[in-house]
Coordinates of C-alpha atoms and ligand atoms in Angstrom, one line a residue:
X16 CA -24.4 -38.2 -54.5
X17 CA -23.0 -34.8 -56.4
X18 CA -24.9 -31.8 -58.3
X19 CA -24.5 -31.5 -61.9
X20 CA -24.3 -28.2 -63.3
X21 CA -24.0 -26.9 -66.6
X22 CA -22.3 -23.7 -67.8
X23 CA -21.9 -23.1 -71.4
X24 CA -18.2 -22.9 -73.2
X25 CA -20.2 -21.5 -76.5
X26 CA -17.9 -18.1 -77.5
X27 CA -21.4 -16.2 -77.3
X28 CA -21.7 -17.4 -73.1
X29 CA -17.9 -16.9 -73.1
X30 CA -17.8 -13.2 -74.1
X31 CA -20.3 -12.6 -71.0
X32 CA -18.4 -14.0 -68.3
X33 CA -19.4 -17.8 -68.4
X34 CA -15.9 -19.2 -68.1
X35 CA -15.4 -17.3 -64.6
X36 CA -18.7 -18.3 -63.4
X37 CA -17.3 -21.6 -63.8
X38 CA -15.0 -21.2 -61.7
X39 CA -16.6 -19.3 -59.1
X40 CA -19.4 -22.1 -58.7
X41 CA -16.1 -24.5 -58.3
X42 CA -14.8 -22.3 -55.8
X43 CA -17.8 -21.7 -53.5
X44 CA -18.6 -25.7 -54.0
X45 CA -15.1 -26.2 -53.1
X46 CA -15.4 -23.9 -50.0
X47 CA -18.2 -24.9 -49.1
X48 CA -17.3 -29.3 -49.1
X49 CA -20.9 -29.6 -51.8
X50 CA -19.4 -32.0 -54.7
X51 CA -20.4 -30.4 -58.5
X52 CA -19.6 -31.9 -61.2
X53 CA -19.3 -29.0 -63.4
X54 CA -20.6 -29.8 -67.5
X55 CA -19.6 -27.6 -70.3
X56 CA -22.2 -27.3 -72.7
X57 CA -23.5 -25.6 -75.9
X58 CA -25.8 -22.5 -75.5
X59 CA -29.4 -23.0 -74.9
X60 CA -29.5 -19.7 -77.8
X61 CA -31.3 -17.5 -74.9
X62 CA -28.3 -14.5 -75.4
X63 CA -30.4 -12.5 -72.8
X64 CA -30.3 -15.4 -70.2
X65 CA -26.2 -15.7 -70.9
X66 CA -24.5 -17.0 -69.2
X67 CA -27.4 -19.7 -68.0
X68 CA -26.4 -21.8 -66.0
X69 CA -28.3 -25.0 -65.7
X70 CA -28.9 -27.4 -62.7
X71 CA -29.9 -31.3 -63.1
X72 CA -32.9 -31.9 -61.3
X73 CA -35.7 -35.0 -60.9
X74 CA -38.0 -32.8 -62.8
X75 CA -35.8 -31.8 -65.7
X76 CA -32.6 -29.3 -66.1
X77 CA -33.9 -26.0 -64.0
X78 CA -32.0 -22.5 -65.7
X79 CA -30.4 -19.6 -64.2
X80 CA -29.5 -16.6 -65.9
X81 CA -27.8 -14.3 -66.6
X82 CA -25.4 -15.4 -64.1
X83 CA -22.3 -13.4 -63.4
X84 CA -19.3 -14.6 -60.5
X85 CA -21.1 -12.5 -57.6
X86 CA -24.4 -13.9 -57.6
X87 CA -23.0 -17.7 -57.1
X88 CA -22.9 -17.3 -53.5
X89 CA -26.1 -16.6 -53.6
X90 CA -27.2 -19.4 -55.6
X91 CA -25.9 -21.7 -53.1
X92 CA -27.0 -19.6 -50.2
X93 CA -30.9 -20.7 -51.7
X94 CA -29.7 -24.0 -52.9
X95 CA -29.6 -23.8 -56.5
X96 CA -27.6 -26.8 -56.9
X97 CA -30.8 -28.7 -55.3
X98 CA -32.7 -26.2 -58.3
X99 CA -34.2 -24.2 -55.5
X100 CA -36.1 -20.5 -56.0
X101 CA -33.4 -17.4 -56.5
X102 CA -34.6 -14.0 -58.4
X103 CA -32.2 -15.7 -61.4
X104 CA -34.5 -18.6 -62.0
X105 CA -36.1 -19.4 -64.6
X106 CA -37.7 -22.7 -63.7
X107 CA -37.9 -25.7 -66.3
X108 CA -35.2 -24.8 -69.0
X109 CA -37.4 -26.7 -71.4
X110 CA -40.6 -24.9 -70.4
X111 CA -39.2 -21.4 -71.1
X112 CA -41.6 -20.2 -74.0
X113 CA -38.6 -18.9 -76.2
X114 CA -37.5 -22.7 -76.0
X115 CA -40.7 -24.9 -75.9
X116 CA -42.3 -23.0 -78.9
X117 CA -39.1 -24.3 -81.1
X118 CA -38.8 -27.1 -83.4
X119 CA -35.2 -27.6 -83.0
X120 CA -34.4 -30.8 -85.3
X121 CA -30.5 -29.9 -86.6
X122 CA -30.4 -28.2 -82.8
X123 CA -31.8 -31.0 -81.1
X124 CA -28.6 -31.4 -78.8
X125 CA -26.8 -28.3 -79.1
X126 CA -27.0 -26.7 -75.1
X127 CA -28.3 -30.1 -74.2
X128 CA -25.0 -32.0 -74.2
X129 CA -21.0 -31.8 -73.3
X130 CA -19.8 -31.3 -76.9
X131 CA -16.9 -33.0 -76.9
X132 CA -17.8 -36.1 -75.4
X133 CA -19.0 -39.2 -78.0
X134 CA -20.9 -40.7 -75.0
X135 CA -23.1 -38.0 -74.6
X136 CA -23.7 -37.9 -78.4
X137 CA -24.1 -41.5 -78.9
X138 CA -26.8 -41.1 -76.1
X139 CA -28.6 -38.5 -77.5
X140 CA -29.0 -40.1 -81.4
X141 CA -25.7 -39.2 -82.3
X142 CA -24.5 -41.7 -85.9
X143 CA -27.8 -43.4 -86.1
X144 CA -28.0 -41.5 -89.4
X145 CA -24.3 -42.3 -90.2
X146 CA -25.2 -46.0 -89.4
X147 CA -28.2 -46.2 -91.6
X148 CA -26.1 -44.3 -94.4
X149 CA -23.7 -47.1 -94.3
X150 CA -26.4 -50.0 -94.7
X151 CA -27.9 -48.1 -98.1
X152 CA -26.2 -48.0 -101.5
X153 CA -24.5 -44.2 -102.0
X154 CA -27.2 -43.4 -104.8
X155 CA -30.2 -44.1 -101.8
X156 CA -28.5 -42.2 -99.7
X157 CA -28.6 -39.0 -102.2
X158 CA -32.5 -40.0 -103.0
X159 CA -33.2 -39.6 -99.1
X160 CA -31.6 -36.2 -98.9
X161 CA -33.8 -35.5 -102.5
X162 CA -36.8 -36.7 -101.5
X163 CA -36.5 -34.6 -98.1
X164 CA -36.5 -31.4 -99.9
X165 CA -33.7 -30.3 -98.2
X166 CA -32.3 -26.8 -99.6
X167 CA -28.9 -25.3 -99.3
X168 CA -29.0 -22.9 -96.1
X169 CA -26.1 -21.3 -96.8
X170 CA -28.4 -18.6 -99.2
X171 CA -28.8 -19.5 -102.1
X172 CA -31.3 -22.5 -101.4
X173 CA -30.2 -25.1 -104.1
X174 CA -31.3 -28.3 -103.7
X175 CA -28.7 -30.2 -101.9
X176 CA -29.6 -33.5 -103.0
X177 CA -29.1 -32.5 -106.8
X178 CA -25.9 -31.6 -106.0
X179 CA -25.0 -34.1 -104.5
X180 CA -25.9 -36.3 -107.4
X181 CA -24.0 -34.6 -109.6
X182 CA -20.6 -34.9 -107.5
X183 CA -22.0 -39.0 -107.4
X184 CA -22.7 -39.0 -111.1
X185 CA -19.4 -37.2 -112.1
X186 CA -16.5 -39.9 -112.4
X187 CA -13.1 -38.8 -110.5
X188 CA -10.4 -40.3 -108.6
X189 CA -10.7 -37.8 -106.1
X190 CA -13.8 -35.8 -105.0
X191 CA -14.3 -33.7 -101.8
X192 CA -16.7 -32.7 -99.1
X193 CA -16.3 -29.3 -98.8
X194 CA -18.1 -26.9 -95.8
X195 CA -19.0 -23.2 -95.8
X196 CA -18.2 -22.5 -92.4
X197 CA -17.4 -18.8 -93.5
X198 CA -20.8 -17.2 -91.4
X199 CA -20.0 -13.9 -92.7
X200 CA -23.6 -12.6 -92.9
X201 CA -24.6 -9.9 -90.5
X202 CA -26.6 -11.1 -87.1
X203 CA -26.2 -14.5 -87.9
X204 CA -24.5 -17.4 -85.2
X205 CA -26.1 -20.5 -86.3
X206 CA -23.0 -22.4 -88.1
X207 CA -20.7 -21.1 -85.2
X208 CA -23.4 -22.6 -82.7
X209 CA -23.4 -26.0 -83.8
X210 CA -19.5 -26.3 -84.5
X211 CA -19.1 -25.0 -80.9
X212 CA -22.4 -27.2 -79.6
X213 CA -22.4 -30.3 -81.9
X214 CA -19.5 -30.4 -83.6
X215 CA -19.9 -34.6 -84.3
X216 CA -23.5 -33.6 -85.7
X217 CA -21.5 -31.8 -88.8
X218 CA -18.6 -34.6 -88.6
X219 CA -21.4 -36.9 -89.3
X220 CA -23.3 -35.2 -91.9
X221 CA -20.2 -34.3 -93.7
X222 CA -19.2 -38.4 -93.5
X223 CA -22.7 -39.2 -94.9
X224 CA -22.0 -37.0 -97.8
X225 CA -18.5 -38.3 -98.6
X226 CA -19.5 -42.0 -98.1
X227 CA -22.9 -41.0 -100.4
X228 CA -21.0 -39.1 -103.4
X229 CA -17.6 -40.9 -103.3
X230 CA -15.6 -38.4 -101.3
X231 CA -12.9 -39.7 -99.0
X232 CA -11.9 -35.9 -97.9
X233 CA -13.7 -33.2 -96.6
X234 CA -12.7 -29.9 -95.1
X235 CA -14.6 -27.2 -92.7
X236 CA -13.5 -23.6 -93.9
X237 CA -14.0 -21.8 -90.5
X238 CA -14.1 -18.2 -90.6
X239 CA -11.0 -16.4 -88.8
X240 CA -13.5 -15.0 -86.5
X241 CA -14.2 -18.6 -85.0
X242 CA -11.7 -19.6 -82.9
X243 CA -13.9 -21.5 -80.5
X244 CA -15.5 -23.2 -83.1
X245 CA -12.1 -24.2 -84.9
X246 CA -10.5 -25.5 -81.7
X247 CA -13.5 -27.5 -80.9
X248 CA -13.9 -29.0 -84.4
X249 CA -10.0 -29.9 -84.3
X250 CA -10.6 -31.4 -80.9
X251 CA -14.0 -33.6 -82.2
X252 CA -12.3 -34.7 -85.4
X253 CA -9.2 -35.7 -83.4
X254 CA -12.0 -37.9 -81.0
X255 CA -13.9 -38.8 -83.7
X256 CA -11.2 -40.4 -85.7
X257 CA -9.8 -42.2 -82.7
X258 CA -13.1 -43.8 -81.8
X259 CA -13.3 -44.9 -85.6
X260 CA -15.9 -42.9 -86.8
X261 CA -13.3 -41.5 -89.4
X262 CA -10.2 -42.7 -90.8
X263 CA -9.7 -45.6 -93.8
X264 CA -12.7 -47.7 -92.2
X265 CA -15.6 -45.3 -91.4
X266 CA -17.6 -47.4 -88.4
X267 CA -15.7 -50.4 -90.1
X268 CA -17.5 -50.1 -93.3
X269 CA -14.2 -50.3 -95.1
X270 CA -14.6 -46.9 -96.6
X271 CA -13.0 -44.0 -95.9
X272 CA -13.4 -40.3 -95.4
X273 CA -11.3 -38.3 -93.3
X274 CA -11.8 -34.2 -92.3
X275 CA -9.8 -31.6 -91.6
X276 CA -10.5 -27.9 -90.5
X277 CA -8.9 -24.8 -92.6
X278 CA -8.9 -21.3 -90.9
X279 CA -9.9 -18.0 -93.5
X280 CA -8.3 -14.7 -92.9
X281 CA -11.7 -12.5 -92.8
X282 CA -13.0 -11.6 -96.0
X283 CA -16.6 -11.8 -96.8
X284 CA -16.1 -13.0 -100.3
X285 CA -14.3 -16.0 -99.0
X286 CA -17.9 -17.2 -98.1
X287 CA -18.9 -16.8 -102.0
X288 CA -18.4 -21.2 -102.8
X289 CA -15.9 -20.7 -105.4
X290 CA -13.7 -18.1 -103.9
X291 CA -13.5 -20.5 -100.6
X292 CA -12.3 -22.7 -103.1
X293 CA -9.6 -20.6 -103.9
X294 CA -8.6 -20.1 -100.5
X295 CA -8.8 -23.4 -99.5
X296 CA -6.2 -23.8 -102.2
X297 CA -4.0 -21.3 -100.6
X298 CA -4.9 -18.4 -103.0
X299 CA -6.6 -15.2 -102.9
X300 CA -10.0 -15.6 -102.1
X301 CA -11.2 -14.6 -105.9
X302 CA -15.0 -15.8 -107.4
X303 CA -14.1 -18.2 -110.4
X304 CA -16.9 -17.6 -113.2
X305 CA -19.0 -20.6 -113.9
X306 CA -19.6 -23.1 -115.5
X307 CA -17.8 -25.6 -114.2
X308 CA -19.8 -25.9 -111.5
X309 CA -17.9 -27.1 -108.7
X310 CA -20.2 -29.9 -108.6
X311 CA -17.8 -31.0 -111.6
X312 CA -14.7 -29.2 -111.1
X313 CA -14.4 -27.7 -107.6
X314 CA -11.3 -28.0 -104.9
X315 CA -8.0 -28.4 -107.1
X316 CA -10.4 -29.1 -110.1
X317 CA -12.2 -32.4 -108.6
X318 CA -16.1 -32.6 -108.6
X319 CA -17.1 -31.3 -105.0
X320 CA -19.9 -31.2 -102.4
X321 CA -20.7 -27.6 -101.1
X322 CA -22.4 -27.2 -98.3
X323 CA -23.2 -25.0 -96.1
X324 CA -22.7 -26.1 -91.9
X325 CA -26.5 -25.8 -91.7
X326 CA -27.5 -27.9 -94.8
X327 CA -24.9 -30.8 -93.6
X328 CA -26.1 -30.9 -89.9
X329 CA -29.2 -31.7 -91.2
X330 CA -28.6 -34.2 -92.8
X331 CA -28.1 -37.2 -89.8
X332 CA -31.6 -36.7 -88.5
X333 CA -32.5 -36.9 -92.8
X334 CA -31.2 -40.4 -92.7
X335 CA -32.2 -41.6 -89.4
X336 CA -35.6 -40.6 -88.9
X337 CA -36.5 -40.9 -93.1
X338 CA -36.6 -38.4 -95.7
X339 CA -40.7 -38.0 -94.9
X340 CA -39.7 -37.0 -91.1
X341 CA -38.2 -34.2 -91.9
X342 CA -40.1 -32.8 -95.2
X343 CA -43.5 -32.5 -93.2
X344 CA -42.0 -29.7 -91.8
X345 CA -42.3 -26.8 -93.5
X346 CA -44.7 -25.3 -96.6
X347 CA -44.6 -25.0 -100.4
X348 CA -40.9 -26.1 -101.6
X349 CA -39.4 -24.7 -98.7
X350 CA -39.4 -27.8 -96.6
X351 CA -38.0 -28.7 -92.7
X352 CA -36.3 -26.4 -90.4
X353 CA -34.7 -23.1 -90.5
X354 CA -32.4 -21.6 -87.1
X355 CA -33.2 -18.1 -87.2
X356 CA -31.1 -15.8 -85.5
X357 CA -32.8 -13.2 -83.7
X358 CA -30.0 -10.3 -83.5
X359 CA -30.1 -6.2 -83.9
X360 CA -32.8 -4.2 -81.5
X361 CA -35.2 -6.7 -79.6
X362 CA -35.1 -7.3 -76.3
X363 CA -34.7 -11.6 -76.5
X364 CA -32.1 -12.2 -79.4
X365 CA -30.7 -15.6 -79.9
X366 CA -31.7 -18.9 -81.9
X367 CA -35.0 -20.1 -82.9
X368 CA -35.3 -23.2 -84.9
X369 CA -38.7 -23.4 -86.0
X370 CA -40.6 -24.8 -89.8
X371 CA -40.5 -22.7 -92.9
X372 CA -44.1 -20.7 -92.5
X373 CA -43.3 -19.4 -89.1
X374 CA -43.9 -15.3 -90.1
X375 CA -41.3 -12.5 -89.3
X376 CA -43.6 -10.7 -86.7
X377 CA -44.0 -14.3 -84.7
X378 CA -40.2 -14.2 -84.6
X379 CA -40.0 -10.3 -83.6
X380 CA -42.8 -10.3 -81.2
X381 CA -43.3 -13.7 -79.6
X382 CA -40.0 -14.9 -79.5
X383 CA -37.8 -11.1 -79.4
X384 CA -39.8 -9.7 -77.6
X385 CA -40.2 -6.7 -79.6
X386 CA -37.5 -3.9 -79.9
X387 CA -35.3 -3.8 -76.7
X388 CA -35.6 0.1 -77.5
X389 CA -39.3 -0.3 -76.2
X390 CA -39.9 1.5 -79.6
X391 CA -41.8 0.2 -82.7
X392 CA -40.3 -1.8 -84.5
X393 CA -40.0 -0.4 -88.5
X394 CA -38.4 -2.7 -90.3
X395 CA -35.9 -6.3 -90.2
X396 CA -33.0 -7.1 -92.6
X397 CA -33.6 -10.9 -93.6
X398 CA -30.5 -13.0 -94.8
X399 CA -27.2 -10.8 -94.1
X400 CA -26.1 -8.0 -95.6
X401 CA -27.3 -8.4 -99.3
X402 CA -30.8 -9.1 -97.9
X403 CA -33.8 -6.8 -98.7
X404 CA -35.6 -4.4 -95.7
X405 CA -38.7 -6.2 -94.8
X406 CA -41.3 -3.2 -93.9
X407 CA -43.5 -3.7 -90.8
X408 CA -46.5 -4.1 -93.4
X409 CA -44.6 -7.3 -94.4
X410 CA -44.1 -8.9 -91.1
X411 CA -46.6 -11.2 -92.1
X412 CA -45.8 -13.1 -94.9
X413 CA -44.8 -16.6 -94.0
X414 CA -40.6 -17.3 -94.3
X415 CA -40.8 -19.5 -96.9
X416 CA -38.2 -19.1 -100.0
X417 CA -40.9 -18.5 -102.9
X418 CA -43.2 -16.4 -100.7
X419 CA -40.0 -14.0 -99.8
X420 CA -39.3 -14.1 -103.3
X421 CA -42.1 -12.6 -104.4
X422 CA -41.8 -9.2 -102.4
X423 CA -38.6 -9.1 -103.3
X424 CA -36.6 -9.9 -100.5
X425 CA -34.8 -13.3 -99.3
X426 CA -34.5 -15.5 -96.4
X427 CA -31.0 -16.7 -96.9
X428 CA -29.0 -18.4 -94.1
X429 CA -32.0 -17.0 -91.6
X430 CA -29.9 -14.2 -90.1
X431 CA -32.7 -11.2 -89.3
X432 CA -31.8 -7.9 -88.0
X433 CA -34.4 -6.0 -86.2
X434 CA -34.3 -2.1 -86.1
X435 CA -36.2 0.5 -84.5
X436 CA -38.1 3.8 -85.9
X437 CA -35.3 5.5 -85.3
X438 CA -33.1 4.0 -88.1
X439 CA -31.8 5.8 -91.2
X440 CA -32.8 3.7 -94.2
X441 CA -30.9 6.3 -95.8
X442 CA -27.3 5.8 -94.2
X443 CA -28.7 2.0 -94.2
X444 CA -29.0 2.1 -98.4
X445 CA -25.2 3.9 -98.4
X446 CA -24.1 1.0 -96.2
X447 CA -24.8 -1.6 -98.5
X448 CA -22.9 0.1 -101.2
X449 CA -19.8 0.6 -98.6
X450 CA -19.8 -2.9 -97.9
X451 CA -19.8 -3.6 -101.0
X452 CA -16.7 -1.4 -102.0
X453 CA -14.9 -2.8 -98.9
X454 CA -15.8 -6.5 -100.1
X455 CA -15.8 -6.8 -103.0
X456 CA -13.3 -9.2 -104.7
X457 CA -12.6 -7.0 -107.5
X458 CA -13.5 -9.3 -110.6
X459 CA -15.8 -7.5 -112.5
X460 CA -17.1 -4.1 -113.1
X461 CA -20.3 -3.6 -111.7
X462 CA -19.6 -4.4 -108.7
X463 CA -16.0 -3.1 -107.7
X464 CA -16.9 0.4 -109.8
X465 CA -20.3 0.3 -109.4
X466 CA -20.4 0.0 -105.3
X467 CA -18.3 3.1 -105.3
X468 CA -20.7 5.2 -107.6
X469 CA -23.4 3.7 -105.7
X470 CA -22.0 5.5 -102.0
X471 CA -21.4 8.8 -104.5
X472 CA -24.6 9.0 -105.7
X473 CA -26.4 8.4 -102.6
X474 CA -24.4 11.1 -100.9
X475 CA -25.7 12.9 -103.3
X476 CA -29.4 12.2 -103.1
X477 CA -28.8 12.2 -99.3
X478 CA -27.6 16.1 -99.8
X479 CA -30.4 17.1 -101.8
X480 CA -28.7 18.0 -105.2
X481 CA -30.6 17.0 -108.3
X482 CA -32.7 14.3 -106.7
X483 CA -34.9 13.5 -109.5
X484 CA -31.8 12.6 -111.8
X485 CA -29.2 11.0 -109.0
X486 CA -32.6 8.7 -108.2
X487 CA -32.7 7.7 -111.9
X488 CA -29.3 6.9 -111.7
X489 CA -29.5 4.8 -108.8
X490 CA -32.2 2.9 -110.2
X491 CA -30.0 2.4 -113.6
X492 CA -26.9 1.5 -111.4
X493 CA -28.7 -0.9 -109.1
X494 CA -30.1 -2.5 -113.0
X495 CA -26.5 -3.1 -114.2
X496 CA -25.4 -4.5 -110.7
X497 CA -28.0 -6.9 -110.8
X498 CA -28.0 -8.2 -114.4
X499 CA -23.9 -7.8 -114.9
X500 CA -22.2 -9.3 -111.5
X501 CA -20.4 -12.3 -111.7
X502 CA -21.6 -13.4 -108.2
X503 CA -24.4 -12.3 -105.7
X504 CA -22.0 -10.1 -104.0
X505 CA -22.6 -7.5 -106.7
X506 CA -25.8 -8.4 -108.0
X507 CA -27.8 -8.3 -104.9
X508 CA -26.0 -5.4 -103.1
X509 CA -29.1 -3.8 -104.9
X510 CA -31.5 -5.6 -102.9
X511 CA -31.2 -3.8 -99.3
X512 CA -30.4 -0.4 -101.4
X513 CA -33.7 -0.6 -103.7
X514 CA -35.7 -1.7 -100.6
X515 CA -34.8 1.1 -98.3
X516 CA -35.6 3.1 -101.1
X517 CA -39.4 1.7 -102.2
X518 CA -40.5 1.0 -98.7
X519 CA -39.3 4.7 -97.3
X520 CA -38.6 6.6 -100.0
X521 CA -39.4 9.4 -97.2
X522 CA -36.2 8.8 -95.6
X523 CA -34.3 10.0 -98.7
X524 CA -36.4 13.4 -98.8
X525 CA -38.5 12.0 -101.1
X526 CA -42.1 13.5 -101.1
X527 CA -44.1 10.9 -101.2
X528 CA -47.3 13.2 -101.1
X529 CA -46.2 15.2 -104.1
X530 CA -45.1 11.4 -105.7
X531 CA -48.3 9.6 -105.7
Ligands
FMN611 C1 -20.6 -12.7 -101.3 C2 -21.4 -14.1 -100.6 C3 -20.7 -14.5 -99.2 C4 -21.5 -16.1 -99.0 N1 -21.2 -16.3 -97.6 C5 -21.6 -17.6 -97.2 C6 -21.2 -18.2 -96.6 O1 -20.6 -17.4 -95.0 N2 -21.6 -19.3 -95.7 C7 -22.3 -20.0 -96.8 O2 -22.4 -20.9 -96.5 N3 -22.3 -19.6 -97.4 C8 -22.4 -18.4 -98.5 N4 -22.3 -18.3 -100.0 C9 -23.6 -18.9 -100.6 C10 -22.5 -20.1 -100.9 O3 -21.9 -18.9 -102.4 C11 -23.0 -21.1 -101.4 O4 -24.1 -20.7 -102.4 C12 -23.2 -22.2 -100.4 O5 -22.1 -22.4 -99.7 C13 -23.4 -23.4 -100.8 O6 -23.9 -24.6 -100.0 P1 -25.3 -24.5 -99.9 O7 -26.2 -25.3 -100.7 O8 -25.7 -26.1 -98.7 O9 -26.3 -23.3 -98.9 C14 -22.2 -16.3 -100.2 C15 -22.4 -16.3 -101.3 C16 -21.6 -14.8 -101.7 C17 -22.1 -14.6 -103.4
SF4_612 S1 -19.9 -9.4 -108.2 FE1 -18.3 -8.5 -106.8 S2 -17.5 -9.9 -105.7 FE2 -18.4 -11.0 -107.1 S3 -17.2 -11.6 -108.9 FE3 -18.1 -9.5 -109.2 S4 -16.3 -8.3 -108.4 FE4 -15.6 -10.4 -107.5

């Protein structure tokens, strides 16, 4: 019997040499006359172990990593194709603490299955949610999503069921589902990992959304930096269509749903939902004024559900296992799980799916293993480039939308970038303004001009020029951006700036002893 060996095809693993490793395993096995069946899977999300190679044994899958092509002969010498011991062996994958302590709902299949195999998808519970949705009335599908407590995972945390109900209740000859896969936030990769590792899950979620609100066409807007995700989705859509899961009669139910993938051109603002619609329509990515809401008049002026990849990928499980199953995870008004993404100065970066309520300390220390530099962690930016810097004194606040809002922070898409005590927070504040200068769509003045002035004022503060006056000016500028910007690009850039100032005034040359 041939040995079954999994080598990831996820772009993170590929960037670390997974392709060469797969080839080396094939070459070495052939040279030794050993029968191996190499399966290309998604990533398990343990980035410090990538390329993570797994071997199927009667006890379960055994993990080896990080594997380089030159390690392969030694691995065969040791008998890794039978799961034998080796310095790179980590034992059973499922028992690696980083994985074992997670609550993987949305990511249940990622890394386990062959992403493009429909048989594998079906064998792991795939399309159960869609079958259930087909058996329900559209309003009941929307109700299930509402009852699950699912809130948008793209950043704004708006209740998904309410958005769907608006589209369902808006009569139109044509409605759309638009999946936001722009994933521009710093340190984020969960959308990419799911699209590359379990594309049918997103396809299933979008199809359920389409049947629920009466939309027959969906678009996935993928950022240009994700060529692997783009290709994987295209291949998966083709196979799903050929098998009858997409098309004129989804799974023979008599209702249609079609899907297309569109590639962006690399602008952060095209992740903002209305700029994304403009881009999808072939125009320059500029933010639209609201109202009208996209749910009423969105893509090509038609009612449109816009959801993040993670929101849509949570839906199949909600339908398959029931709303109560999903809402049993989490706390307060933050129900279910969030795939957190650990990045920055950490020993163990990667993907950690946990129920809301986990703390930053648990994520950074228990999962992340503390800083990679060995120095104390000073802060983490949570929620992308528009998110606040959370100081170490607040690492024990549970990650929950409301509790984070109460400390002036946001959970957002769950991206976490860690910094040790060598970080200069005045520079980080300047960077936030400079990022806004580069990425502003230019439509409104507080953002377009305010961010340029923001860089200048912070430069003067750093240089020690009339510090008191310039700090007051920065404060007033942040107020104007917060209150007067058309979208959260300008409206939330003050979050990283003001949190840096509030928690790390000494980095701006402020004499905290005198101020006290
Ligand atoms: C500047 C900016 C960038 C954004 N980038 C993204 C993004 O990359 N992906 C995303 O899903 N949402 C992004 N959003 C949020 C979207 O506007 C929108 O809230 C989201 O796509 C709705 O889906 P959800 O309800 O499932 O979260 C961004 C918002 C702003 C203001
Ligand atoms: S806040 Fe910035 S990105 Fe948003 S509409 Fe105004 S100029 Fe454009």
